mmCIF file of C-alpha atoms in Angstrom:
data_model
loop_
_atom_site.group_PDB
_atom_site.id
_atom_site.type_symbol
_atom_site.label_atom_id
_atom_site.label_comp_id
_atom_site.label_asym_id
_atom_site.label_seq_id
_atom_site.Cartn_x
_atom_site.Cartn_y
_atom_site.Cartn_z
ATOM 1 C CA MET I 1 -31.478 14.415 1.084
ATOM 2 C CA ASP I 2 -31.862 12.057 -0.541
ATOM 3 C CA ILE I 3 -33.739 8.151 -0.220
ATOM 4 C CA LEU I 4 -29.491 6.808 0.812
ATOM 5 C CA HIS I 5 -28.478 9.576 2.932
ATOM 6 C CA PHE I 6 -31.928 9.476 5.007
ATOM 7 C CA LEU I 7 -31.082 6.032 4.787
ATOM 8 C CA THR I 8 -27.806 5.719 6.093
ATOM 9 C CA SER I 9 -28.685 8.392 8.729
ATOM 10 C CA LEU I 10 -30.658 5.000 10.188
ATOM 11 C CA PHE I 11 -28.397 2.261 10.017
ATOM 12 C CA SER I 12 -24.704 4.159 10.503
ATOM 13 C CA SER I 13 -22.388 7.053 9.778
ATOM 14 C CA SER I 14 -19.906 7.559 6.826
ATOM 15 C CA THR I 15 -16.395 5.973 8.103
ATOM 16 C CA ASP I 16 -18.527 3.687 11.033
ATOM 17 C CA GLU I 17 -17.417 -0.181 9.793
ATOM 18 C CA LYS I 18 -16.491 -1.920 13.206
ATOM 19 C CA LEU I 19 -12.928 -1.952 11.943
ATOM 20 C CA PRO I 20 -10.186 -3.927 13.896
ATOM 21 C CA THR I 21 -7.517 -2.414 15.037
ATOM 22 C CA SER I 22 -4.229 -2.398 13.864
ATOM 23 C CA ALA I 23 -3.224 -3.292 17.103
ATOM 24 C CA GLN I 24 -5.026 -6.449 16.615
ATOM 25 C CA ALA I 25 -4.167 -7.029 12.679
ATOM 26 C CA ASP I 26 -1.862 -10.332 11.400
ATOM 27 C CA THR I 27 0.652 -9.913 9.296
ATOM 28 C CA TYR I 28 -0.647 -7.564 6.327
ATOM 29 C CA SER I 29 -0.845 -8.633 2.844
ATOM 30 C CA HIS I 30 0.075 -6.790 0.225
ATOM 31 C CA PHE I 31 -2.016 -4.787 -1.213
ATOM 32 C CA GLN I 32 -2.417 -2.224 -4.139
ATOM 33 C CA ILE I 33 -3.872 1.021 -3.147
ATOM 34 C CA ARG I 34 -5.287 2.569 -6.712
ATOM 35 C CA ALA I 35 -8.021 5.206 -7.742
ATOM 36 C CA ALA I 36 -11.440 3.409 -7.616
ATOM 37 C CA LEU I 37 -13.042 2.490 -11.343
ATOM 38 C CA PRO I 38 -15.979 2.080 -13.501
ATOM 39 C CA GLY I 39 -15.526 -1.682 -13.328
ATOM 40 C CA ASP I 40 -15.450 -1.510 -9.674
ATOM 41 C CA LEU I 41 -18.325 0.072 -8.657
ATOM 42 C CA ASN I 42 -20.292 -3.005 -8.545
ATOM 43 C CA SER I 43 -18.066 -4.742 -5.807
ATOM 44 C CA LEU I 44 -18.241 -1.901 -3.952
ATOM 45 C CA ALA I 45 -21.799 -0.976 -3.891
ATOM 46 C CA GLU I 46 -21.826 -4.913 -2.313
ATOM 47 C CA ILE I 47 -18.905 -3.909 0.064
ATOM 48 C CA LEU I 48 -20.322 -0.450 1.592
ATOM 49 C CA ALA I 49 -23.797 -2.556 2.041
ATOM 50 C CA ASP I 50 -22.848 -4.925 3.755
ATOM 51 C CA SER I 51 -20.718 -3.130 6.093
ATOM 52 C CA PHE I 52 -23.501 -0.241 7.322
ATOM 53 C CA HIS I 53 -26.361 -1.823 6.603
ATOM 54 C CA SER I 54 -27.718 -5.927 7.780
ATOM 55 C CA HIS I 55 -29.604 -7.988 5.363
ATOM 56 C CA GLN I 56 -31.565 -9.950 8.659
ATOM 57 C CA GLY I 57 -34.196 -7.955 10.719
ATOM 58 C CA ILE I 58 -37.362 -6.299 9.844
ATOM 59 C CA LEU I 59 -35.346 -4.144 8.058
ATOM 60 C CA GLY I 60 -33.960 -6.353 6.042
ATOM 61 C CA TRP I 61 -35.910 -4.957 3.761
ATOM 62 C CA ALA I 62 -34.658 -1.820 2.474
ATOM 63 C CA TYR I 63 -31.094 -3.673 1.662
ATOM 64 C CA PRO I 64 -31.414 -3.776 -2.133
ATOM 65 C CA LEU I 65 -32.761 -0.325 -1.880
ATOM 66 C CA LEU I 66 -29.695 0.492 -0.033
ATOM 67 C CA ARG I 67 -27.091 -1.637 -1.955
ATOM 68 C CA LEU I 68 -28.713 0.422 -5.850
ATOM 69 C CA GLY I 69 -28.012 4.052 -4.386
ATOM 70 C CA ILE I 70 -25.355 3.304 -2.957
ATOM 71 C CA TYR I 71 -24.062 2.529 -6.531
ATOM 72 C CA GLU I 72 -25.662 5.379 -8.265
ATOM 73 C CA ASP I 73 -24.282 7.640 -5.559
ATOM 74 C CA LEU I 74 -20.459 6.018 -6.341
ATOM 75 C CA LEU I 75 -21.257 6.524 -10.091
ATOM 76 C CA ASN I 76 -22.437 9.991 -10.235
ATOM 77 C CA ARG I 77 -19.090 10.927 -7.591
ATOM 78 C CA LEU I 78 -16.502 8.832 -10.558
ATOM 79 C CA ARG I 79 -18.341 10.558 -12.912
ATOM 80 C CA SER I 80 -17.860 14.634 -11.369
ATOM 81 C CA THR I 81 -15.197 16.718 -12.582
ATOM 82 C CA LEU I 82 -14.933 18.653 -8.951
ATOM 83 C CA LEU I 83 -11.074 18.393 -8.085
ATOM 84 C CA HIS I 84 -10.558 17.238 -4.593
ATOM 85 C CA HIS I 85 -12.623 14.157 -4.595
ATOM 86 C CA ILE I 86 -10.786 10.259 -4.913
ATOM 87 C CA CYS I 87 -11.880 7.269 -4.273
ATOM 88 C CA LEU I 88 -9.257 4.566 -3.379
ATOM 89 C CA VAL I 89 -9.202 0.920 -3.768
ATOM 90 C CA ALA I 90 -7.455 -1.950 -1.855
ATOM 91 C CA VAL I 91 -6.548 -4.904 -4.402
ATOM 92 C CA GLU I 92 -5.128 -7.576 -3.367
ATOM 93 C CA ASP I 93 -1.849 -8.277 -5.504
ATOM 94 C CA ALA I 94 -1.858 -10.991 -8.034
ATOM 95 C CA ALA I 95 0.786 -12.425 -6.730
ATOM 96 C CA ASN I 96 -0.729 -13.389 -3.703
ATOM 97 C CA THR I 97 -3.933 -14.801 -5.249
ATOM 98 C CA ALA I 98 -3.896 -18.135 -6.743
ATOM 99 C CA THR I 99 -4.791 -16.834 -11.120
ATOM 100 C CA GLU I 100 -3.537 -14.178 -12.159
ATOM 101 C CA GLY I 101 -6.047 -13.291 -14.234
ATOM 102 C CA CYS I 102 -8.573 -12.846 -11.087
ATOM 103 C CA TYR I 103 -6.269 -9.431 -10.371
ATOM 104 C CA TYR I 104 -8.841 -6.530 -11.043
ATOM 105 C CA SER I 105 -12.113 -9.302 -9.992
ATOM 106 C CA ALA I 106 -14.534 -8.464 -8.051
ATOM 107 C CA SER I 107 -13.652 -10.443 -5.018
ATOM 108 C CA ASN I 108 -9.959 -9.308 -5.207
ATOM 109 C CA ILE I 109 -10.739 -5.061 -4.111
ATOM 110 C CA ALA I 110 -10.745 -6.591 -0.782
ATOM 111 C CA GLY I 111 -10.933 -2.392 0.745
ATOM 112 C CA THR I 112 -12.655 1.261 0.045
ATOM 113 C CA VAL I 113 -12.619 4.617 1.065
ATOM 114 C CA GLU I 114 -13.501 7.709 0.213
ATOM 115 C CA MET I 115 -11.801 11.440 0.928
ATOM 116 C CA ALA I 116 -13.354 15.011 -0.280
ATOM 117 C CA LEU I 117 -13.319 19.069 0.343
ATOM 118 C CA ARG I 118 -16.026 20.319 1.968
ATOM 119 C CA SER I 119 -17.196 23.618 2.378
ATOM 120 C CA LYS I 120 -17.089 24.803 5.752
ATOM 121 C CA GLU I 121 -19.702 24.495 8.305
ATOM 122 C CA ALA I 122 -19.754 25.312 12.362
ATOM 123 C CA PHE I 123 -17.099 22.860 13.684
ATOM 124 C CA ALA I 124 -14.828 23.908 10.474
ATOM 125 C CA ARG I 125 -11.200 25.446 10.644
ATOM 126 C CA THR I 126 -11.473 29.577 8.751
ATOM 127 C CA THR I 127 -10.046 28.302 6.376
ATOM 128 C CA GLY I 128 -13.836 27.286 5.253
ATOM 129 C CA ARG I 129 -13.113 24.120 3.556
ATOM 130 C CA TYR I 130 -11.392 20.646 4.685
ATOM 131 C CA LEU I 131 -11.044 17.003 3.541
ATOM 132 C CA TYR I 132 -13.266 14.457 4.784
ATOM 133 C CA LEU I 133 -13.151 10.937 4.908
ATOM 134 C CA SER I 134 -15.895 9.174 4.286
ATOM 135 C CA ASN I 135 -17.424 5.646 3.342
ATOM 136 C CA LEU I 136 -13.829 3.378 4.793
ATOM 137 C CA ALA I 137 -14.878 -0.747 4.351
ATOM 138 C CA VAL I 138 -13.458 -3.688 4.407
ATOM 139 C CA ARG I 139 -14.553 -6.844 2.706
ATOM 140 C CA PRO I 140 -14.641 -9.213 6.031
ATOM 141 C CA THR I 141 -12.693 -11.900 4.114
ATOM 142 C CA TYR I 142 -10.479 -9.644 4.065
ATOM 143 C CA ARG I 143 -10.709 -7.928 8.124
ATOM 144 C CA ARG I 144 -7.392 -8.160 9.692
ATOM 145 C CA ARG I 145 -4.816 -8.069 7.286
ATOM 146 C CA GLY I 146 -4.171 -3.862 7.925
ATOM 147 C CA VAL I 147 -6.339 -2.765 4.189
ATOM 148 C CA ALA I 148 -8.116 0.079 6.809
ATOM 149 C CA ASN I 149 -5.144 1.116 7.539
ATOM 150 C CA GLN I 150 -3.506 0.805 4.263
ATOM 151 C CA LEU I 151 -6.233 3.080 3.205
ATOM 152 C CA LEU I 152 -6.301 5.991 5.552
ATOM 153 C CA LEU I 153 -2.235 5.826 5.186
ATOM 154 C CA ASN I 154 -2.926 6.763 1.315
ATOM 155 C CA CYS I 155 -5.184 9.368 1.874
ATOM 156 C CA GLU I 156 -3.072 10.963 3.987
ATOM 157 C CA ARG I 157 -0.539 11.092 1.680
ATOM 158 C CA VAL I 158 -2.844 12.309 -1.412
ATOM 159 C CA ALA I 159 -3.970 14.809 0.975
ATOM 160 C CA LEU I 160 -0.574 16.160 0.950
ATOM 161 C CA GLU I 161 -0.126 16.250 -2.398
ATOM 162 C CA TRP I 162 -3.194 18.439 -2.662
ATOM 163 C CA GLY I 163 -1.931 20.934 -0.248
ATOM 164 C CA PHE I 164 -3.884 20.579 3.020
ATOM 165 C CA GLN I 165 -2.837 19.236 6.330
ATOM 166 C CA ASP I 166 -6.060 18.345 8.078
ATOM 167 C CA LEU I 167 -8.321 15.427 7.372
ATOM 168 C CA TYR I 168 -11.675 14.938 9.718
ATOM 169 C CA LEU I 169 -13.482 11.889 9.714
ATOM 170 C CA HIS I 170 -16.810 10.679 11.957
ATOM 171 C CA VAL I 171 -17.490 7.588 14.106
ATOM 172 C CA LEU I 172 -19.984 6.297 16.102
ATOM 173 C CA GLU I 173 -19.643 7.239 20.209
ATOM 174 C CA ASN I 174 -20.212 2.954 20.235
ATOM 175 C CA ASN I 175 -17.799 1.758 17.763
ATOM 176 C CA TYR I 176 -14.547 1.773 20.108
ATOM 177 C CA GLN I 177 -12.571 -0.974 17.863
ATOM 178 C CA ALA I 178 -12.865 2.247 14.660
ATOM 179 C CA ARG I 179 -12.354 4.339 17.045
ATOM 180 C CA GLN I 180 -8.926 2.867 19.135
ATOM 181 C CA LEU I 181 -8.043 2.091 15.298
ATOM 182 C CA TYR I 182 -7.998 5.708 14.600
ATOM 183 C CA PHE I 183 -6.663 6.767 17.787
ATOM 184 C CA LYS I 184 -3.475 5.136 16.222
ATOM 185 C CA LEU I 185 -3.335 6.692 13.619
ATOM 186 C CA GLY I 186 -3.334 10.088 15.294
ATOM 187 C CA TYR I 187 -6.861 11.353 15.527
ATOM 188 C CA ARG I 188 -7.642 13.204 17.689
ATOM 189 C CA LEU I 189 -11.658 14.313 18.601
ATOM 190 C CA HIS I 190 -12.530 17.399 17.194
ATOM 191 C CA LYS I 191 -16.572 17.594 18.405
ATOM 192 C CA VAL I 192 -19.350 15.021 20.201
ATOM 193 C CA GLU I 193 -22.657 15.643 17.714
ATOM 194 C CA SER I 194 -25.720 14.323 18.534
ATOM 195 C CA SER I 195 -28.311 14.187 16.345
ATOM 196 C CA TRP I 196 -32.137 14.315 15.847
ATOM 197 C CA ALA I 197 -31.918 10.123 15.346
ATOM 198 C CA THR I 198 -29.793 10.180 19.020
ATOM 199 C CA TRP I 199 -32.978 11.422 20.945
ATOM 200 C CA LEU I 200 -35.622 9.467 19.143
ATOM 201 C CA LEU I 201 -34.311 6.325 18.255
ATOM 202 C CA GLY I 202 -31.494 5.739 20.671
ATOM 203 C CA ARG I 203 -28.776 6.056 18.485
ATOM 204 C CA PRO I 204 -25.608 6.829 19.746
ATOM 205 C CA ARG I 205 -23.962 9.643 19.225
ATOM 206 C CA GLN I 206 -20.806 11.063 16.723
ATOM 207 C CA LEU I 207 -17.834 11.939 17.282
ATOM 208 C CA PHE I 208 -16.324 14.682 14.780
ATOM 209 C CA LEU I 209 -12.198 13.328 15.118
ATOM 210 C CA HIS I 210 -9.292 15.673 13.146
ATOM 211 C CA LYS I 211 -5.716 14.918 12.756
ATOM 212 C CA HIS I 212 -2.918 16.925 11.822
ATOM 213 C CA LEU I 213 -0.830 16.088 9.483
ATOM 214 C CA SER I 214 3.525 15.967 9.654
ATOM 215 C CA THR I 215 5.104 15.885 6.107
ATOM 216 C CA ALA I 216 7.713 13.700 7.807
ATOM 217 C CA SER I 217 6.110 10.854 9.121
ATOM 218 C CA THR I 218 3.811 10.170 6.256
ATOM 219 C CA PRO I 219 4.623 7.267 3.536
#
């Protein structure tokens, strides 16, 4: 386990930012959903680090290390030639910004999510491999605008294009807003998981969620 995975195991689960539910969201803005580019890396590392780790408190010293680890991990994954891996970003439509030239600026990247094929584990189905969502995060200034919803729906579209009809993700048991969003989008509980952090550090359990996709209902 590398340092980033160790730190994130202490502070968060991979899709567990405290997201507003789509039911609470304000009117959606227009966002382009596209694959991440190398030029997005600094912004994405910032969004993920801010979403999953606080600057405050006694562990605030770890923030620069965590951000650097996130950057290096993302860089390696974007360079990867794996067939079934994608990092999606939501970028605010240039038509809705004050300056057309800032379309690809860091401040216009509203959120991100990753999806990748994982190998069979104890909770996987008999197919032996499954698509797993991780690192769903939205920049604070773009929350309550449907960004997470749009990213998740686009993951479904890509999954179907790849020939898969099942998606999995983790969420912390006490993250009620994120749970509400996932359940509203059709995710259901597959398994409740505990870890050493649950027993030693009093961390909440992780819920392993599953959604079976229907081609008729996916945009």
